[in-house]
XYZ file of C-alpha atoms in Angstrom:
660
model
C 63.854 114.979 48.701
C 64.657 114.712 52.174
C 66.314 118.047 52.204
C 62.398 119.798 51.287
C 60.986 117.378 53.706
C 60.807 120.063 56.612
C 58.594 122.917 53.964
C 56.031 119.817 53.814
C 55.638 119.614 57.519
C 53.639 121.760 59.799
C 56.139 123.426 62.398
C 56.097 125.140 65.608
C 59.217 127.288 67.332
C 60.324 127.082 71.069
C 59.922 129.740 73.619
C 61.238 130.249 76.832
C 58.531 131.323 79.456
C 58.500 134.096 81.690
C 56.693 134.008 84.833
C 53.721 133.451 83.648
C 52.684 130.670 81.316
C 50.153 133.031 79.570
C 53.388 135.075 78.373
C 55.532 133.931 75.615
C 58.791 134.805 76.789
C 60.042 138.324 74.212
C 63.458 138.118 72.891
C 65.342 141.387 72.759
C 66.015 142.000 68.946
C 67.222 145.508 67.672
C 64.966 144.451 65.191
C 61.717 144.052 66.943
C 61.594 145.417 70.601
C 59.284 142.362 71.523
C 59.261 139.593 69.518
C 57.617 136.499 70.150
C 60.245 133.796 70.001
C 59.070 131.172 67.980
C 62.197 129.110 68.026
C 64.731 127.394 70.621
C 65.861 129.926 72.863
C 67.781 130.472 76.148
C 68.073 133.878 78.087
C 71.029 134.109 80.415
C 69.432 137.241 82.594
C 72.109 139.389 84.127
C 71.719 137.682 87.600
C 72.997 134.658 86.707
C 75.832 136.521 84.865
C 76.644 138.143 87.806
C 76.693 135.020 90.226
C 78.774 132.897 87.915
C 81.335 135.680 88.227
C 82.808 134.584 84.690
C 86.300 134.886 83.694
C 85.456 133.587 79.979
C 82.323 133.377 78.304
C 82.320 129.928 77.915
C 81.926 129.512 81.577
C 78.151 130.876 81.383
C 77.226 129.650 77.651
C 78.399 125.768 78.585
C 75.397 126.377 81.047
C 72.730 126.021 77.922
C 71.851 122.702 76.724
C 73.372 121.882 73.494
C 76.252 124.085 73.607
C 79.778 123.101 73.983
C 82.226 126.035 73.998
C 85.823 124.891 74.042
C 88.053 127.329 75.594
C 91.452 127.482 74.001
C 94.742 129.902 75.584
C 93.588 132.882 76.794
C 89.946 134.660 75.450
C 90.178 132.138 72.735
C 87.772 129.401 72.168
C 85.789 126.989 69.370
C 82.097 126.736 69.536
C 79.629 124.117 69.175
C 75.704 124.783 68.955
C 73.986 121.784 68.127
C 77.155 120.674 66.182
C 80.746 119.234 66.079
C 83.371 121.789 67.871
C 84.009 123.689 64.173
C 87.160 124.858 63.344
C 88.468 127.506 60.613
C 86.544 128.465 58.268
C 83.033 126.152 59.521
C 84.278 127.366 62.828
C 84.168 131.191 62.250
C 80.932 130.736 59.581
C 78.974 128.670 61.090
C 77.778 130.890 64.374
C 76.598 134.293 64.338
C 77.671 136.751 67.087
C 76.120 139.921 67.690
C 75.182 142.504 69.993
C 72.409 144.542 70.506
C 71.202 142.799 67.494
C 74.305 143.900 65.003
C 76.762 141.363 64.097
C 80.120 141.635 65.556
C 81.875 141.006 62.311
C 81.201 140.875 58.765
C 79.605 137.563 57.504
C 82.699 136.685 54.880
C 85.322 137.839 57.518
C 83.823 136.355 60.970
C 86.564 135.283 63.831
C 86.402 131.276 65.274
C 87.483 133.329 68.538
C 84.908 135.880 67.858
C 83.256 136.032 71.703
C 86.181 137.680 72.977
C 85.070 141.210 71.069
C 81.865 141.158 72.902
C 80.964 142.667 75.638
C 79.689 139.856 77.714
C 81.035 141.585 80.827
C 78.360 144.403 81.084
C 75.456 142.506 79.488
C 72.005 142.981 80.971
C 71.067 139.752 79.246
C 72.595 137.193 76.645
C 70.344 135.528 74.230
C 71.365 131.428 72.656
C 69.476 130.704 69.292
C 70.112 127.020 68.850
C 69.526 125.877 65.382
C 69.309 128.124 62.349
C 67.955 131.543 63.416
C 65.146 133.567 62.103
C 64.659 135.340 59.227
C 65.655 138.237 60.540
C 69.132 137.094 60.848
C 71.655 135.919 57.506
C 75.075 134.166 56.807
C 76.699 132.571 59.761
C 73.291 132.001 61.913
C 73.491 128.204 60.782
C 73.994 126.151 63.913
C 72.734 129.046 66.067
C 73.233 132.716 67.525
C 74.394 134.416 70.510
C 73.183 137.919 71.095
C 74.919 139.788 73.989
C 72.288 142.544 75.259
C 74.012 145.756 76.836
C 72.802 146.656 80.106
C 70.264 150.059 79.789
C 71.217 153.072 80.889
C 70.141 154.189 84.631
C 71.941 156.132 87.547
C 73.389 153.293 89.482
C 77.061 153.386 89.229
C 78.989 149.763 89.383
C 82.111 148.735 90.773
C 83.401 144.942 90.702
C 86.978 143.878 91.414
C 88.206 140.176 91.186
C 91.803 138.305 91.553
C 92.608 134.851 91.768
C 95.818 133.352 93.411
C 97.115 132.239 89.673
C 97.790 135.910 88.729
C 94.381 136.997 87.487
C 92.990 140.333 88.140
C 90.081 142.412 86.685
C 88.160 145.643 87.163
C 84.838 146.369 86.371
C 82.850 150.054 86.271
C 79.652 151.157 84.920
C 79.313 155.019 85.577
C 76.642 157.156 84.464
C 77.875 160.419 83.346
C 74.596 162.079 82.393
C 71.038 162.032 81.740
C 70.923 159.154 79.264
C 74.335 158.305 78.915
C 77.130 155.778 80.483
C 80.485 154.238 80.082
C 81.631 151.041 80.997
C 85.114 149.640 81.326
C 86.871 146.579 82.014
C 90.012 145.722 82.158
C 91.335 142.375 83.082
C 95.342 140.771 83.650
C 95.796 136.988 83.762
C 99.296 135.651 84.157
C 98.292 132.545 82.858
C 98.414 129.289 84.575
C 101.280 128.126 81.947
C 104.350 129.713 81.084
C 104.446 132.453 78.809
C 100.461 132.027 78.211
C 99.123 135.386 79.943
C 96.986 137.996 78.634
C 95.543 141.878 78.860
C 92.617 142.888 77.532
C 90.530 146.462 78.069
C 87.087 146.827 77.076
C 85.077 150.538 76.837
C 81.061 150.981 75.961
C 79.684 153.868 75.624
C 75.746 153.922 75.693
C 72.481 156.565 75.278
C 69.417 155.954 75.671
C 67.421 159.001 74.453
C 64.989 160.710 71.910
C 66.019 162.815 68.638
C 63.539 165.232 67.770
C 60.025 164.276 69.513
C 59.289 161.212 67.589
C 62.264 158.947 67.743
C 63.844 156.649 70.396
C 67.409 156.410 70.095
C 69.318 153.017 71.378
C 73.041 154.209 70.527
C 76.355 152.110 71.127
C 79.885 152.333 70.819
C 81.965 149.445 71.681
C 86.387 149.627 71.858
C 88.356 146.129 72.494
C 91.653 145.472 72.761
C 93.330 141.930 73.467
C 97.021 141.411 73.789
C 97.822 137.568 74.485
C 100.815 135.192 75.184
C 99.859 132.321 73.366
C 100.057 128.620 74.821
C 100.183 126.248 71.938
C 99.043 122.843 72.169
C 100.595 119.734 74.310
C 101.286 116.458 71.821
C 101.956 113.182 72.972
C 99.773 110.376 74.085
C 97.980 111.304 77.590
C 100.083 114.567 77.598
C 97.195 116.682 79.647
C 97.646 114.043 82.523
C 101.347 114.831 82.849
C 102.533 117.418 85.794
C 105.769 118.011 83.425
C 103.986 119.115 80.563
C 100.949 120.740 81.768
C 102.690 123.686 82.727
C 104.901 124.147 79.852
C 104.258 125.944 76.469
C 106.155 124.249 73.159
C 105.515 127.697 71.657
C 106.628 130.698 73.507
C 106.776 132.890 70.585
C 103.001 132.602 69.977
C 100.603 135.343 70.802
C 97.285 136.763 69.082
C 97.101 140.765 69.395
C 93.190 141.900 68.384
C 91.575 145.311 67.966
C 87.716 145.840 67.174
C 86.105 149.190 67.279
C 82.148 149.198 67.058
C 79.378 151.904 66.377
C 75.619 151.503 66.044
C 72.358 153.216 67.062
C 69.064 152.157 66.730
C 66.247 154.715 65.896
C 62.574 154.028 66.026
C 59.555 155.211 65.853
C 55.770 154.727 65.488
C 54.182 154.969 62.104
C 51.108 154.284 60.004
C 48.329 153.450 62.485
C 50.129 154.322 65.671
C 50.627 150.531 66.369
C 53.338 149.810 63.693
C 57.119 151.072 63.944
C 59.729 151.741 61.844
C 63.483 150.691 62.740
C 66.500 152.261 61.302
C 69.917 150.945 62.644
C 73.048 152.165 60.905
C 76.123 150.875 62.037
C 80.108 150.490 61.393
C 82.635 148.672 62.495
C 86.475 147.863 61.800
C 88.118 144.913 63.243
C 92.262 144.094 63.245
C 93.669 140.798 64.049
C 97.098 139.689 64.267
C 98.295 136.449 65.323
C 101.053 133.707 64.799
C 99.374 130.327 63.544
C 101.247 128.137 66.360
C 98.748 124.879 65.706
C 100.016 124.157 62.148
C 103.563 123.163 61.442
C 105.113 126.559 59.231
C 103.577 128.859 62.560
C 102.970 131.764 59.793
C 102.464 134.988 60.555
C 99.057 136.342 59.702
C 97.515 139.736 59.825
C 93.952 140.434 58.853
C 91.477 143.266 59.118
C 88.619 144.807 57.318
C 85.916 147.701 57.541
C 82.420 147.731 57.591
C 79.307 150.050 57.382
C 75.783 149.050 57.278
C 72.203 149.710 57.651
C 69.669 147.152 58.967
C 65.936 148.498 58.537
C 62.475 146.771 59.996
C 58.884 147.736 59.791
C 56.861 145.509 62.100
C 53.783 145.428 64.199
C 54.676 142.867 67.482
C 52.633 139.759 67.261
C 51.865 140.297 63.785
C 54.636 140.863 61.309
C 58.223 141.697 60.674
C 59.579 143.070 57.116
C 62.869 144.651 56.250
C 66.236 145.183 54.283
C 69.517 145.380 55.110
C 72.733 146.330 53.201
C 76.341 145.804 53.990
C 79.466 146.794 52.544
C 82.969 145.919 53.662
C 86.289 146.304 52.686
C 89.140 143.753 53.736
C 92.715 142.149 53.432
C 94.494 139.433 54.712
C 98.647 138.900 54.640
C 100.246 135.555 55.764
C 103.874 135.090 55.838
C 106.053 132.262 56.734
C 109.448 133.495 58.452
C 110.302 129.577 59.757
C 112.222 127.106 57.556
C 110.153 125.193 54.686
C 108.498 122.138 56.854
C 106.837 119.397 54.962
C 104.118 121.686 52.412
C 104.578 124.516 54.740
C 106.563 126.623 52.269
C 109.033 129.772 54.017
C 107.947 132.955 52.659
C 104.627 134.250 51.402
C 101.511 132.252 51.605
C 99.359 135.212 50.783
C 98.428 138.876 50.525
C 94.760 139.628 49.117
C 92.364 142.637 49.548
C 88.246 141.826 49.122
C 85.348 144.484 48.951
C 82.164 142.568 49.992
C 78.724 143.328 49.555
C 75.723 141.913 51.262
C 72.058 142.649 50.398
C 69.204 141.005 52.180
C 65.273 141.452 52.274
C 63.370 139.407 54.762
C 59.572 139.068 55.955
C 58.052 137.336 59.035
C 54.274 137.148 59.153
C 52.359 135.287 62.808
C 48.960 134.072 62.057
C 46.793 133.174 64.806
C 45.222 129.960 63.690
C 43.095 129.239 67.166
C 43.246 130.643 70.196
C 45.767 128.139 71.514
C 47.280 127.718 67.842
C 50.052 129.968 66.143
C 51.652 129.709 62.903
C 54.743 131.682 62.293
C 55.835 132.037 58.659
C 59.580 133.391 57.126
C 61.218 134.303 54.535
C 65.474 135.068 53.864
C 66.823 136.181 50.832
C 70.366 137.270 50.849
C 72.854 138.143 48.063
C 76.822 138.366 48.650
C 79.324 139.239 46.615
C 83.396 138.939 46.696
C 85.585 141.463 44.915
C 89.079 139.800 45.270
C 92.377 141.785 44.565
C 95.797 139.532 44.321
C 98.517 141.733 46.029
C 101.038 139.130 45.234
C 102.211 136.908 42.085
C 99.647 134.045 41.033
C 101.281 130.491 41.508
C 101.698 127.727 44.016
C 104.349 127.716 47.135
C 104.309 124.218 48.358
C 100.435 123.422 49.630
C 99.312 127.229 49.104
C 98.208 128.696 45.948
C 97.765 132.254 45.257
C 94.788 132.780 42.740
C 94.267 135.474 39.848
C 91.622 138.255 40.824
C 88.243 137.343 40.336
C 84.952 137.880 41.653
C 82.413 135.867 43.167
C 78.293 135.791 44.008
C 76.204 133.988 46.436
C 72.552 133.738 46.764
C 70.780 132.002 49.744
C 67.127 131.858 50.157
C 65.943 130.265 53.730
C 62.292 129.920 54.637
C 61.184 129.370 58.345
C 58.130 128.068 59.579
C 56.279 127.004 62.587
C 53.904 125.676 64.865
C 53.010 126.918 68.648
C 50.520 125.046 70.376
C 49.200 125.862 73.852
C 48.316 122.813 75.490
C 47.237 124.118 79.022
C 48.390 126.996 81.268
C 51.404 124.866 82.103
C 52.092 122.567 78.958
C 52.835 123.355 75.498
C 54.240 121.663 72.587
C 56.159 123.206 69.176
C 57.919 122.279 66.261
C 59.772 123.568 63.975
C 60.883 123.837 60.104
C 64.322 126.063 59.313
C 66.875 126.111 56.841
C 70.381 128.025 57.269
C 72.485 128.941 54.743
C 75.634 131.139 54.341
C 78.190 132.089 51.534
C 81.728 131.075 51.863
C 84.068 132.867 54.686
C 86.767 135.032 52.262
C 89.473 132.536 53.551
C 87.482 129.366 52.370
C 87.172 130.952 48.669
C 90.750 132.724 48.717
C 93.401 130.871 51.185
C 93.570 128.522 48.815
C 95.244 125.211 49.203
C 96.289 122.004 47.272
C 93.453 119.749 46.256
C 91.098 122.535 46.171
C 89.842 125.254 43.468
C 89.525 128.700 43.642
C 85.801 129.343 43.800
C 84.942 126.059 44.660
C 83.679 126.457 48.226
C 79.836 126.878 47.702
C 76.862 128.122 49.958
C 76.688 125.588 52.981
C 73.056 124.652 53.261
C 71.402 123.068 56.935
C 68.129 121.975 57.139
C 66.372 121.471 60.717
C 63.588 119.729 61.907
C 63.082 120.537 65.699
C 60.030 119.242 68.342
C 59.682 119.224 71.947
C 57.426 120.171 75.387
C 57.862 122.672 77.721
C 56.201 121.774 81.468
C 56.262 124.914 83.880
C 53.966 124.705 87.219
C 55.096 126.786 90.103
C 59.223 127.098 90.936
C 59.577 124.206 88.303
C 60.315 124.627 84.976
C 61.099 121.745 82.344
C 62.109 121.476 78.594
C 62.646 118.876 76.193
C 63.793 119.387 72.387
C 64.766 116.759 69.835
C 66.241 117.667 66.425
C 67.597 116.346 63.474
C 69.383 118.347 60.547
C 70.898 117.503 57.556
C 73.591 119.660 56.239
C 75.448 119.750 52.426
C 78.150 121.491 51.490
C 80.239 121.195 54.311
C 83.775 123.278 54.078
C 86.095 122.074 56.879
C 89.483 121.413 57.728
C 91.026 117.879 57.654
C 93.560 116.324 60.438
C 96.260 117.141 58.060
C 95.334 121.034 57.522
C 93.749 120.203 54.267
C 90.399 121.978 52.980
C 87.594 119.302 52.167
C 84.766 121.267 50.097
C 81.054 119.702 49.957
C 81.172 117.560 52.768
C 77.894 116.060 54.336
C 76.745 115.704 58.108
C 73.643 114.209 60.176
C 72.804 115.695 63.106
C 70.419 113.977 65.552
C 69.622 114.859 69.267
C 67.892 115.827 72.284
C 68.040 118.319 74.879
C 67.183 118.770 78.437
C 66.751 121.455 80.923
C 65.577 121.930 83.978
C 65.283 123.976 87.189
C 63.067 124.040 90.293
C 62.640 124.600 94.474
C 63.438 122.280 96.446
C 62.801 124.167 99.599
C 62.531 127.714 100.526
C 66.519 127.871 100.163
C 67.334 125.185 98.142
C 66.914 125.262 94.608
C 68.287 122.813 91.789
C 69.058 123.565 87.598
C 70.824 121.457 85.268
C 70.398 120.638 81.559
C 71.805 117.892 79.301
C 72.207 116.765 76.020
C 72.547 113.469 74.028
C 73.124 113.868 70.466
C 74.819 111.942 67.752
C 76.678 114.141 64.799
C 78.191 111.270 61.676
C 79.330 112.162 58.029
C 76.791 111.937 55.432
C 79.309 110.555 52.730
C 82.561 108.963 52.250
C 86.384 110.345 51.540
C 89.617 108.294 50.692
C 92.575 110.849 51.771
C 94.852 108.106 51.801
C 95.408 108.047 55.939
C 93.705 106.024 58.214
C 93.144 109.356 60.324
C 91.801 111.342 57.583
C 89.651 108.936 55.863
C 85.827 109.683 56.038
C 83.688 106.608 55.897
C 79.659 107.710 55.821
C 78.406 106.856 59.159
C 81.388 107.325 61.099
C 81.607 110.096 63.909
C 82.013 113.979 63.284
C 85.420 114.408 65.324
C 84.923 117.113 68.657
C 81.599 115.674 69.264
C 80.637 114.292 72.101
C 77.592 111.791 72.452
C 77.041 113.337 76.216
C 77.064 116.940 77.731
C 75.637 117.743 81.074
C 76.020 120.216 83.898
C 73.789 120.753 86.972
C 74.136 123.346 89.986
C 72.508 122.802 93.533
C 72.164 126.633 95.315
C 71.461 127.605 98.416
C 70.151 130.315 99.796
C 69.894 130.250 103.746
C 68.988 133.766 104.263
C 68.559 136.693 101.703
C 72.170 138.045 102.075
C 74.209 134.374 101.678
C 74.413 132.283 98.471
C 76.388 129.111 97.723
C 76.175 127.119 94.666
C 78.129 123.884 93.488
C 77.977 122.807 90.066
C 78.735 119.723 88.227
C 80.139 119.988 84.848
C 80.251 116.299 82.223
C 82.146 116.437 79.165
C 81.607 113.165 77.293
C 84.025 111.134 75.178
C 84.612 112.147 71.548
C 86.472 111.305 68.439
C 89.483 113.729 67.560
C 90.244 112.765 64.003
C 87.784 112.396 60.994
C 89.080 108.843 61.078
C 87.830 107.859 64.372
C 91.419 106.451 65.256
C 92.139 108.866 68.369
C 89.810 110.131 71.179
C 89.528 111.921 74.133
C 87.731 109.843 77.107
C 85.766 112.975 78.850
C 86.266 114.494 81.754
C 83.935 115.631 85.182
C 84.902 118.583 87.494
C 83.161 121.106 89.802
C 83.063 124.100 90.745
C 82.004 126.262 93.918
C 80.708 129.596 94.411
C 79.200 131.844 97.372
C 78.273 135.409 97.426
C 77.378 137.824 101.019
C 76.139 140.674 100.714
C 77.778 142.842 103.280
C 75.120 146.007 102.798
C 72.691 147.069 100.263
C 75.569 148.013 98.256
C 78.619 145.661 98.423
C 79.036 142.190 98.245
C 81.628 139.823 98.411
C 82.051 136.849 96.569
C 84.492 133.972 95.632
C 84.103 130.648 93.476
C 86.908 127.397 93.237
C 87.560 126.059 89.754
C 87.942 122.762 89.325
C 87.663 122.030 92.701
C 89.023 118.676 93.213
C 91.868 119.642 91.018
C 91.690 117.332 88.067
C 93.183 116.839 85.077
C 91.883 117.390 81.873
C 91.574 118.638 78.606
C 89.869 122.283 77.560
C 90.689 120.787 74.411
C 91.714 117.531 72.538
C 92.315 116.927 68.883
C 94.260 115.033 66.610
C 96.594 116.534 63.849
C 99.409 116.632 61.637
C 99.785 112.767 63.099
C 99.892 113.655 66.700
C 97.571 113.750 69.453
C 97.163 117.811 70.801
C 95.847 118.780 74.068
C 95.190 122.422 75.496
C 95.144 121.277 79.156
C 92.619 122.063 81.250
C 92.790 124.826 84.044
C 94.187 123.562 87.523
C 92.175 124.260 90.556
C 91.930 128.091 90.819
C 90.756 130.306 93.982
C 88.674 133.802 92.792
C 87.899 136.380 95.157
C 85.808 139.652 94.829
C 84.234 142.480 95.575
C 81.049 144.479 94.020
C 79.590 147.706 94.983
C 76.211 149.034 93.130
C 75.380 152.774 94.574
């Protein structure tokens, strides 16, 4: 019964504010150019992106309350948004990564490290929606979504170069080619602070903004990404990240990750009907390829996966009134996994999987705003989505150790996700809100067809999360405070335990509060920060035969710290000089489902500064891990061992940017 209570409640949505409290922030959504945001959303603008001088998206996104991205080796990462840090199919399928409103990958073929495929280096804005996404978005927008908004085309040329004392170097350029057309490129090399742990990455974006005929506005983007990474593996052993003789080593020098992605999309938009209603059509195509060594499991098999997609998003909308649409997508994907190493435990030598999957996703959605009074707005939304998979096994059917190759089959999944929100404008300075929303996702292809012991083909089901949220926003002058509380229930949680086996039909409970604030202390000194207090627990009991893996209802979900916090003190003594110190806090967390091992957490500091040499040229610098603390970017417990990705030692970055 509790799963359905949200739909009996009046609810409302969070919305960040523009410069004036009377204006609800409008999220750049490629379905609607000015969509009021009836949900919990944070907007990271271009100036903050430039000030951060990010090397990895986690450095910027972790500034958002409720977000906890664990950086792995190179460009790898694992994400949490109002959730534990999730891995495997759960980590890939619970968060939706987009650029200009189009998913970076097809829903069933998501990448747990998917942010490295987006153009964060060139972003005009990054949007983070916490909790289930709006009706305009479907599968994978369960715990939240991240939308990277590319820069508009202009006549300015931009060049940025940056390097570090530990072998990092990058060059970024944005160059206008002709009226309405520009090229952006990024070249990055990192030697890595651990042995054999460097990477090279190249990104190119082509963008055109203009008109087609006399009635259609066009926003076209084509993007290419290539990553070649030498991957550093986990350090194993009690507190191994504290040992100076270990933390710079790499126990898996043979590990690597090579990925390529190609995407093209174009939004066509025009007024129709009464001249106030708009029609938007967004056709797109993508290809993604990934090849890597599974260094994080005993067998260290080679995996190769790829998929091609074509799709169309449609929207018929009227600002602050309604939005309806139909989305369709067709994909063809493949996965091949082979272990060359000798058999170790149940990780057998030889072929594990070789299969192809054809996927079709069709969805309809509708949103409607109803102004109940001048100060009271009701927003309703509903999305229905059908996903079908056609699986073909290219290998023999049978069992090989823990791996089960199943015969050809077809599977289909229907998800229906209602949303309801209510927003009360209490005064010029205060807004109150509450929101009820359901998020769901069809299983990932790997959930269904990379079958293991104790699992039956097709057993994975639709994952569903019901969320209630309420809070307050206050703004007065240069000060802004936002407070939110949430509670969520998740069913059919599909995850991997500490021995690498899949668990189906899990249930979890999530309760938390988030605070963010910013304001000016003086004319030249400002402060900003965020804090999260949350409790993520299992809502079922499972006996796996070992203390590390046994789950008892009420136990904490692993890799889910109770506390997260960030604070920044920013000084601008003159219009040309900026200096900032940032504190990053990670609370303690358990590292396995049985709550028998834990990581104590850490606190690190970052110092950054910039100086405008002229109106066109700036120099900037930053010092990561200012006090050279020993910490772990990620800690977990698997196959009987404590494992760590050691945190980066103190590193100095210097750079120069020019805009002319």
